[in-house]
Amino acid sequence: MIEKRDERRRDRSDRPAGTAAHGSEHSAGAGEVSQAEGSTEISARPERQPSIGRDARHDRESRSAGRDDRDSRSAGRGDRGDRGGRDGRPDRNGRSDRDGKSDAESRSDRFRGKNSSPATLISEVLKEGQEVLVQIAKEPLGQKGARITSHIALPGRYVVYMPTVEHVGVSRKVGTDQERLRLRKILQSGREGMPGGFICRTAAEGRSEAEIHADMEFLNTLWQEIKAKADRKNPPALVHHDLDIVQRVLRDQLTEEFKTIWVDNEELYERILRFVQSFQPSLVSRVRLYTKPAPIFDTFNVTTELEKALKPKVWLKSGGYIVINQTEALVAIDVNTGKFVGKSNRLEDTIVKTNLEAVKEAVRQIRLRDLGGIIVVDFIDMDERRNRQKVMQALDEEMKEDRAPYKILQFNDFGLVAITRKRVKQSLERTLCQPCPYCEGSGYIKNVQTVIGEILTEAQKIASAVEGEVSLRVNPEVGKVLKSHTNNYLEELEEILKAPVIVTSDPLLHQEKFDLA
């Protein structure tokens, strides 16, 4: 049975590749492009550019444009509409599906993989020693390693260039259908003679054809340079690195809405001037050099906001508060009324007002702390359905401004709202902080009474071997309780050992540790 499946897979892999690559997703915030050698963790096809890291995603523009394109949807990337709906499934009464199979037969086929897409064996597409050009699509997060892809994505100011994917799309955040059509025509006309495809970013809205074409030509030239470097270097080697963080922020975020760009370093100031002059000359006059003696972060209140962003509790203006806790699996946000009692006699009104205020602050903290993955918000329970809908509408409106791809699920039976948000890098807390070496990241240590209980247990184990005076070295907090006259812990210890005990406090000793000898 296994041999037949392998033959079927090989037969299918020999067929033309089609357009499945159109639906693949990458990170448009392209990090590093490197040349790898001999990796066996990469899945690809030999007759075309290896498809490494097919689950890697574009940034929001890439992801959203893929949804808007009919060809991308037909590539079958996992949206519900691509699964064929209920038409091909056996119904509840056990009737046959379109292939004439019964309910049990269909379930059996699905279990054996007959209805699933053919999987490609890694040994069929990659060989040891084969050179592959790959890009870091997602940096390492926690225990997870970096995600790489051979579908390169080069982000520019107005477009994202994908030299290995024949796809043209426009960000869904572009307002009108007329503007989307205009941008799509500009991409179609500008990509003639260039391999691969392009996706228009939100910043391209309202830009002229010449500006967008210039960005496309720049990225195409960059891709040719990357390929030339890859041919000259021996793998493994770094052949291209994206812009540094300052230039990347300017490229992706800077718009006419910004009044001033303050810089407190002269060398960096000169670099920023040259960079802004090259891609947005009209904003050069807004770049200013900060020369005041006070630190720039203190002047603009950034230091205070950073300190707040690292604390779990965030107070609301009304007197309520939210508590944010990050775990390995998810992020939990709990909403509480705190000191807020409300001006109305109805408790429901107080709860709704607190929840609505918590929505704005929670979304702000999600962006500020760059929280990602699964985020669960525990709002205060509301009895009325219309109030729950009001809170959901407020959450939808606040999240619309988020650049990261996200999805919001409705209130469940427990009053929880789940948000999934794309995570491409470490959160602010994980970036600026490290696990506490004293509690080893747990947030708790054993209390003094627990440690004393362990000392008494250890004394019972060694009591038969004790001869003469016994020395006990403990943390000062434990020693203070042992020597106190308000308890009889020391007398109990001496009774167990049948010997006098000398207690010594050692400030260098961990509170949970002790030395009984």
XYZ file of C-alpha atoms in Angstrom:
517
model
C 0.000 0.000 0.000
C 2.819 2.422 0.864
C 4.672 1.627 -2.354
C 1.587 2.388 -4.425
C 1.135 5.737 -2.718
C 4.750 6.602 -3.431
C 4.319 5.706 -7.109
C 1.175 7.786 -7.336
C 2.991 10.721 -5.794
C 5.829 10.382 -8.288
C 3.394 10.225 -11.170
C 1.663 13.350 -10.013
C 4.898 15.195 -9.337
C 5.912 14.614 -12.972
C 2.927 16.597 -14.210
C 3.208 20.332 -15.038
C 3.406 22.472 -11.936
C 0.475 24.715 -12.867
C -0.175 27.895 -10.957
C -0.145 26.699 -7.377
C 2.722 29.038 -6.586
C 0.362 31.971 -7.018
C -1.218 31.307 -3.684
C 1.989 31.004 -1.719
C 2.610 33.635 0.907
C 5.793 35.276 2.162
C 6.888 38.009 4.476
C 7.031 41.295 2.598
C 9.248 42.670 5.304
C 12.058 40.717 3.697
C 14.942 40.145 6.046
C 17.985 38.377 4.663
C 18.596 36.499 1.448
C 21.249 33.839 1.749
C 22.612 30.911 -0.200
C 22.142 27.574 1.579
C 23.776 24.237 0.907
C 22.672 20.717 1.686
C 19.582 21.471 3.787
C 17.147 18.561 4.086
C 14.362 20.509 5.766
C 13.262 22.341 2.631
C 10.424 21.274 0.321
C 10.591 22.255 -3.365
C 10.237 21.025 -6.975
C 13.358 20.430 -9.079
C 11.953 21.617 -12.403
C 11.449 25.144 -11.088
C 12.652 27.313 -8.223
C 12.446 25.147 -5.053
C 9.387 25.946 -2.989
C 10.968 26.279 0.403
C 8.824 27.316 3.330
C 5.496 27.252 1.491
C 3.800 28.365 4.668
C 5.872 31.532 4.901
C 3.742 34.604 4.414
C 3.908 38.034 2.876
C 3.254 41.145 4.882
C -0.291 42.407 5.042
C -0.229 43.887 1.542
C 0.997 40.614 0.062
C -1.482 38.540 2.028
C -4.490 40.744 1.340
C -3.734 41.159 -2.334
C -3.544 37.385 -2.675
C -7.096 37.168 -1.392
C -8.339 39.739 -3.855
C -6.870 37.979 -6.862
C -9.121 35.298 -8.377
C -6.152 33.292 -9.623
C -4.600 33.246 -6.177
C -7.828 31.914 -4.679
C -7.950 29.143 -7.228
C -4.496 28.022 -6.126
C -6.085 26.569 -2.993
C -4.306 28.131 -0.048
C -6.760 26.958 2.568
C -9.607 29.535 2.646
C -12.952 27.979 3.329
C -14.197 28.857 -0.118
C -11.379 26.803 -1.636
C -12.375 23.579 0.103
C -15.299 22.912 -2.132
C -18.006 23.722 0.420
C -20.555 21.039 1.255
C -21.157 19.918 -2.306
C -18.550 17.176 -2.282
C -19.273 15.920 1.237
C -21.655 13.173 2.312
C -24.681 14.640 4.068
C -25.920 13.768 7.511
C -28.357 11.127 6.196
C -25.525 9.008 4.810
C -26.236 9.710 1.152
C -23.439 9.321 -1.364
C -21.192 12.149 -2.460
C -20.632 13.222 -6.049
C -18.331 10.256 -6.732
C -21.066 7.834 -5.637
C -19.279 6.854 -2.442
C -21.019 6.288 0.837
C -20.355 8.290 3.966
C -18.108 5.595 5.445
C -16.158 5.140 2.198
C -15.540 8.879 1.911
C -14.292 9.086 5.482
C -12.032 6.095 4.858
C -10.634 7.710 1.718
C -9.924 10.930 3.537
C -8.205 9.001 6.292
C -5.977 7.234 3.743
C -5.270 10.531 1.992
C -7.085 9.730 -1.297
C -8.824 13.099 -1.415
C -5.854 15.109 -0.182
C -3.381 16.886 -2.428
C -0.350 14.779 -3.376
C 2.609 15.315 -1.075
C 6.087 15.663 -2.525
C 8.906 13.758 -0.865
C 11.807 15.965 0.161
C 14.267 13.454 -1.284
C 12.701 13.894 -4.735
C 13.277 17.640 -4.930
C 16.470 18.294 -2.974
C 19.771 16.470 -2.984
C 22.646 16.740 -0.569
C 25.070 19.419 -1.712
C 22.500 21.214 -3.903
C 22.812 25.021 -3.855
C 19.602 26.886 -3.018
C 18.995 30.636 -2.811
C 16.717 31.296 0.154
C 15.331 34.231 2.121
C 14.618 34.582 5.832
C 10.843 34.993 5.848
C 10.428 34.878 9.627
C 13.058 35.289 12.310
C 13.420 32.762 15.157
C 10.734 33.067 17.841
C 11.278 31.437 21.212
C 11.992 27.758 20.626
C 11.071 27.959 16.946
C 13.798 28.359 14.361
C 13.816 30.775 11.453
C 11.462 30.152 8.517
C 13.008 30.306 5.069
C 11.614 30.377 1.552
C 13.000 30.235 -1.971
C 10.204 32.515 -3.191
C 12.068 35.782 -2.727
C 10.053 38.901 -1.799
C 11.795 42.264 -2.176
C 9.794 45.154 -0.645
C 10.069 48.631 -2.101
C 8.370 51.885 -1.267
C 5.299 51.286 -3.424
C 5.500 47.643 -4.549
C 6.714 44.237 -3.421
C 8.647 42.343 -6.098
C 8.382 38.536 -6.228
C 10.791 37.363 -8.957
C 9.833 33.676 -8.621
C 6.023 34.040 -8.604
C 3.915 35.105 -11.602
C 1.352 37.129 -9.707
C -0.031 40.677 -9.806
C -2.064 42.062 -6.910
C -3.074 45.197 -5.028
C -3.373 45.697 -1.278
C -6.962 45.452 -0.096
C -6.386 48.563 2.047
C -6.410 50.643 -1.142
C -9.742 52.438 -0.851
C -11.699 52.355 -4.119
C -12.156 49.792 -6.887
C -11.254 52.450 -9.439
C -7.880 53.077 -7.789
C -7.242 49.357 -7.463
C -7.901 48.892 -11.174
C -5.577 51.803 -12.020
C -2.774 50.364 -9.940
C -3.235 46.899 -11.423
C -2.949 48.332 -14.961
C 0.227 50.194 -13.957
C 1.722 46.949 -12.658
C 0.756 45.052 -15.806
C 2.322 47.652 -18.080
C 5.465 48.051 -15.984
C 6.305 44.368 -15.550
C 6.833 43.682 -19.251
C 10.251 42.146 -19.678
C 10.606 41.483 -15.942
C 10.329 37.973 -14.496
C 7.957 37.262 -11.621
C 5.170 39.417 -10.241
C 4.408 42.521 -8.192
C 2.030 43.557 -5.428
C 1.092 47.202 -4.905
C 1.478 48.376 -1.332
C -0.896 50.784 0.388
C 1.622 53.609 -0.052
C 1.131 53.394 -3.842
C -2.389 54.820 -3.581
C -2.527 58.104 -5.499
C 1.039 57.794 -6.806
C 1.862 58.418 -10.436
C 2.686 55.741 -12.971
C 6.262 57.048 -13.265
C 6.880 56.727 -9.507
C 5.599 53.159 -9.364
C 7.500 52.110 -12.504
C 10.694 53.592 -11.054
C 10.224 51.504 -7.901
C 9.629 48.387 -10.007
C 12.774 48.982 -12.060
C 14.835 49.567 -8.914
C 13.692 46.261 -7.394
C 14.329 44.391 -10.647
C 17.870 45.791 -10.748
C 18.333 44.781 -7.111
C 17.239 41.231 -7.938
C 19.741 41.000 -10.784
C 22.490 42.137 -8.414
C 21.448 39.520 -5.841
C 21.607 36.752 -8.456
C 25.021 37.938 -9.622
C 26.348 37.902 -6.057
C 24.924 34.427 -5.492
C 26.764 33.141 -8.577
C 30.064 34.578 -7.367
C 29.928 33.386 -3.757
C 30.368 29.891 -2.382
C 27.547 28.710 -0.089
C 26.728 29.156 2.671
C 27.002 32.934 2.257
C 24.957 36.084 2.847
C 24.263 37.739 -0.499
C 21.825 40.499 0.517
C 20.624 42.215 3.670
C 17.536 44.390 3.945
C 17.734 48.033 5.053
C 18.589 48.797 8.661
C 15.767 49.476 11.088
C 15.828 53.280 10.668
C 15.677 53.191 6.866
C 13.096 50.394 6.959
C 10.808 52.454 9.197
C 11.169 55.462 6.900
C 10.455 53.374 3.827
C 7.388 51.636 5.248
C 5.894 54.257 7.576
C 6.825 57.765 6.443
C 3.920 59.677 4.872
C 2.718 63.264 4.535
C 0.963 62.885 7.901
C 4.279 63.095 9.796
C 5.153 66.639 10.853
C 8.774 66.186 11.947
C 11.478 63.509 12.050
C 13.810 64.157 14.988
C 17.324 62.635 15.000
C 19.830 62.985 17.861
C 22.880 61.662 16.009
C 24.682 63.749 13.386
C 25.956 60.813 11.351
C 22.540 59.189 11.307
C 20.994 62.575 10.499
C 23.093 62.840 7.321
C 22.172 59.285 6.287
C 18.471 59.929 6.812
C 18.655 63.140 4.783
C 20.197 61.264 1.847
C 17.696 58.428 2.131
C 14.612 60.677 2.309
C 15.979 62.782 -0.563
C 16.176 59.659 -2.720
C 12.639 58.337 -2.242
C 10.519 61.225 -0.870
C 12.208 64.602 -1.550
C 9.187 66.623 -0.482
C 9.710 65.547 3.141
C 13.414 66.401 3.443
C 12.622 69.693 5.202
C 10.871 67.775 7.995
C 14.056 65.979 9.078
C 15.480 67.869 12.084
C 18.599 67.412 14.221
C 17.873 67.215 17.956
C 20.475 69.222 19.938
C 18.933 69.701 23.399
C 20.908 68.361 26.422
C 17.992 66.237 27.706
C 17.756 62.701 26.238
C 15.459 62.638 23.212
C 13.372 59.792 24.644
C 12.726 61.753 27.835
C 11.779 64.907 25.948
C 9.138 63.097 23.897
C 7.960 60.893 26.809
C 9.092 57.681 25.100
C 10.909 56.359 28.175
C 7.751 56.561 30.292
C 5.686 54.766 27.671
C 8.298 52.013 27.379
C 8.209 51.462 31.125
C 4.420 51.201 31.013
C 4.574 48.793 28.080
C 6.703 46.386 30.107
C 4.266 46.200 33.028
C 1.381 43.719 33.006
C -1.193 46.148 34.455
C -2.366 49.134 32.377
C -4.729 51.645 33.989
C -7.645 53.154 32.078
C -8.685 56.791 32.428
C -11.974 55.843 34.059
C -10.235 53.939 36.875
C -10.549 50.460 35.388
C -7.544 48.498 34.199
C -6.419 45.674 31.937
C -3.854 42.979 32.753
C -1.710 41.560 29.940
C 0.077 38.228 30.421
C 2.214 36.536 27.782
C 2.609 32.766 27.824
C 4.216 30.304 25.453
C 0.873 29.395 23.884
C -1.083 32.659 23.889
C -1.499 36.185 25.226
C -4.251 36.765 27.803
C -5.807 40.211 28.347
C -8.141 40.554 31.332
C -10.478 43.566 31.735
C -11.484 44.818 35.197
C -13.593 47.748 36.435
C -11.050 48.521 39.180
C -11.911 51.810 40.915
C -14.525 52.785 38.333
C -18.056 52.654 39.768
C -19.853 54.587 37.015
C -22.379 57.391 37.155
C -25.389 55.246 36.273
C -27.451 53.096 38.595
C -27.305 50.266 36.047
C -24.311 47.972 36.464
C -24.571 47.019 32.782
C -23.834 50.618 31.731
C -20.699 50.719 33.884
C -19.519 47.403 32.438
C -20.120 48.487 28.830
C -18.254 51.751 29.316
C -15.300 49.923 30.868
C -15.226 47.354 28.058
C -15.347 50.035 25.348
C -12.509 51.945 26.987
C -10.566 48.694 27.391
C -10.951 47.960 23.660
C -8.998 51.071 22.658
C -6.252 50.536 25.206
C -5.966 46.795 24.521
C -5.537 47.336 20.770
C -3.030 50.131 21.448
C -1.027 47.815 23.722
C -1.167 45.011 21.162
C 0.505 47.274 18.611
C 2.866 48.925 21.101
C 4.048 45.603 22.547
C 3.853 43.898 19.120
C 1.859 40.993 20.517
C 1.116 38.180 18.089
C -0.175 34.645 17.805
C -3.381 33.884 19.698
C -4.652 36.771 21.850
C -7.591 36.057 24.191
C -9.459 39.048 25.648
C -11.618 38.411 28.723
C -14.122 41.261 28.720
C -16.412 41.833 31.697
C -19.602 39.803 31.179
C -22.495 41.693 29.562
C -26.067 40.477 29.727
C -27.477 42.321 26.712
C -26.687 41.095 23.214
C -26.647 44.596 21.724
C -23.918 45.615 24.169
C -21.757 42.686 23.136
C -22.236 43.690 19.503
C -21.288 47.276 20.365
C -18.014 46.072 21.908
C -17.277 43.853 18.888
C -17.889 46.755 16.493
C -15.542 48.955 18.507
C -12.890 46.213 18.402
C -13.279 45.851 14.629
C -12.885 49.602 14.112
C -9.764 49.822 16.281
C -8.100 46.812 14.631
C -8.673 48.165 11.109
C -5.652 50.440 11.521
C -3.394 47.493 12.306
C -0.835 46.761 9.584
C -0.340 43.139 10.657
C -2.765 40.495 9.314
C -5.338 39.556 11.935
C -8.661 37.802 12.476
C -11.243 38.405 15.210
C -13.592 35.697 16.470
C -16.956 36.536 18.035
C -17.775 36.205 21.746
C -17.847 32.554 22.771
C -20.022 30.987 25.454
C -17.543 32.024 28.155
C -17.526 35.713 27.166
C -14.047 35.512 25.602
C -12.943 37.099 22.335
C -10.047 35.498 20.446
C -7.818 37.459 18.081
C -5.185 35.890 15.847
C -2.460 38.304 14.772
C 0.520 37.526 12.598
C 3.735 37.348 14.567
C 6.933 37.862 12.594
C 9.297 38.899 15.392
C 9.654 38.890 19.156
C 7.324 41.037 21.250
C 8.599 44.162 22.977
C 8.820 42.357 26.306
C 10.823 39.438 24.887
C 13.085 41.880 23.001
C 13.928 44.203 25.901
C 13.774 41.716 28.783
C 15.080 38.316 29.771
C 13.710 35.617 32.095
C 14.339 36.343 35.774
C 17.395 34.327 36.876
C 16.120 34.138 40.473
C 12.726 32.553 39.742
C 13.851 31.148 36.358
C 11.070 32.988 34.572
C 8.183 31.467 36.535
C 7.389 34.649 38.477
C 7.242 32.744 41.772
C 9.591 31.246 44.372
C 8.865 28.994 47.338
C 7.807 30.937 50.408
C 9.694 30.790 53.698
C 7.321 28.300 55.337
C 7.714 25.891 52.407
C 11.512 26.067 52.630
C 11.408 25.445 56.405
C 9.192 22.421 55.779
C 11.816 21.055 53.386
C 14.531 21.648 56.003
C 12.571 19.626 58.580
C 12.052 16.817 56.048
C 15.756 16.747 55.208
C 16.581 16.672 58.938
C 14.507 13.518 59.373
C 16.526 11.831 56.608
C 19.931 12.562 58.154
C 18.974 12.391 61.846
C 20.397 8.894 62.361
C 23.827 9.959 61.069
C 24.146 13.198 63.034
C 26.832 13.422 65.692
C 27.451 16.603 67.659
C 26.547 20.158 66.666
C 24.726 20.809 63.361
C 25.250 23.844 61.114
C 22.363 25.205 59.005
C 23.131 27.811 56.313
C 20.060 29.566 54.879
C 18.923 32.725 53.132
C 18.478 35.720 55.509
C 14.695 35.695 55.022
C 14.519 32.068 56.149
C 16.992 32.671 58.959
C 14.896 35.553 60.309
C 11.851 33.271 60.691
C 13.863 30.405 62.217
C 15.368 32.699 64.866
C 12.051 34.387 65.661
C 10.504 33.845 69.094
C 6.993 33.744 67.636
C 7.398 30.144 66.453
C 9.125 26.919 67.516
C 10.645 25.836 64.171
C 14.196 25.812 65.570
C 13.204 23.789 68.640
C 11.411 21.281 66.409
C 14.511 20.970 64.218
C 16.778 20.355 67.217
C 14.346 17.779 68.565
C 14.428 15.862 65.260
C 18.227 15.933 65.073
C 18.702 15.476 68.825
C 21.515 18.014 68.619
C 21.960 21.790 68.844
C 21.597 23.682 65.552
C 23.583 26.810 64.642
C 21.696 28.929 62.049
C 23.832 31.095 59.745
C 22.338 33.613 57.305
C 24.003 33.830 53.870
C 22.723 36.647 51.589
C 24.305 34.970 48.564
C 22.194 31.850 49.051
C 18.962 31.526 47.060
C 15.821 31.646 49.217
C 14.880 28.114 48.159
C 18.322 26.675 48.972
C 19.836 25.605 52.305
C 22.848 23.705 53.576
C 22.303 21.348 56.498
C 25.471 19.652 57.726
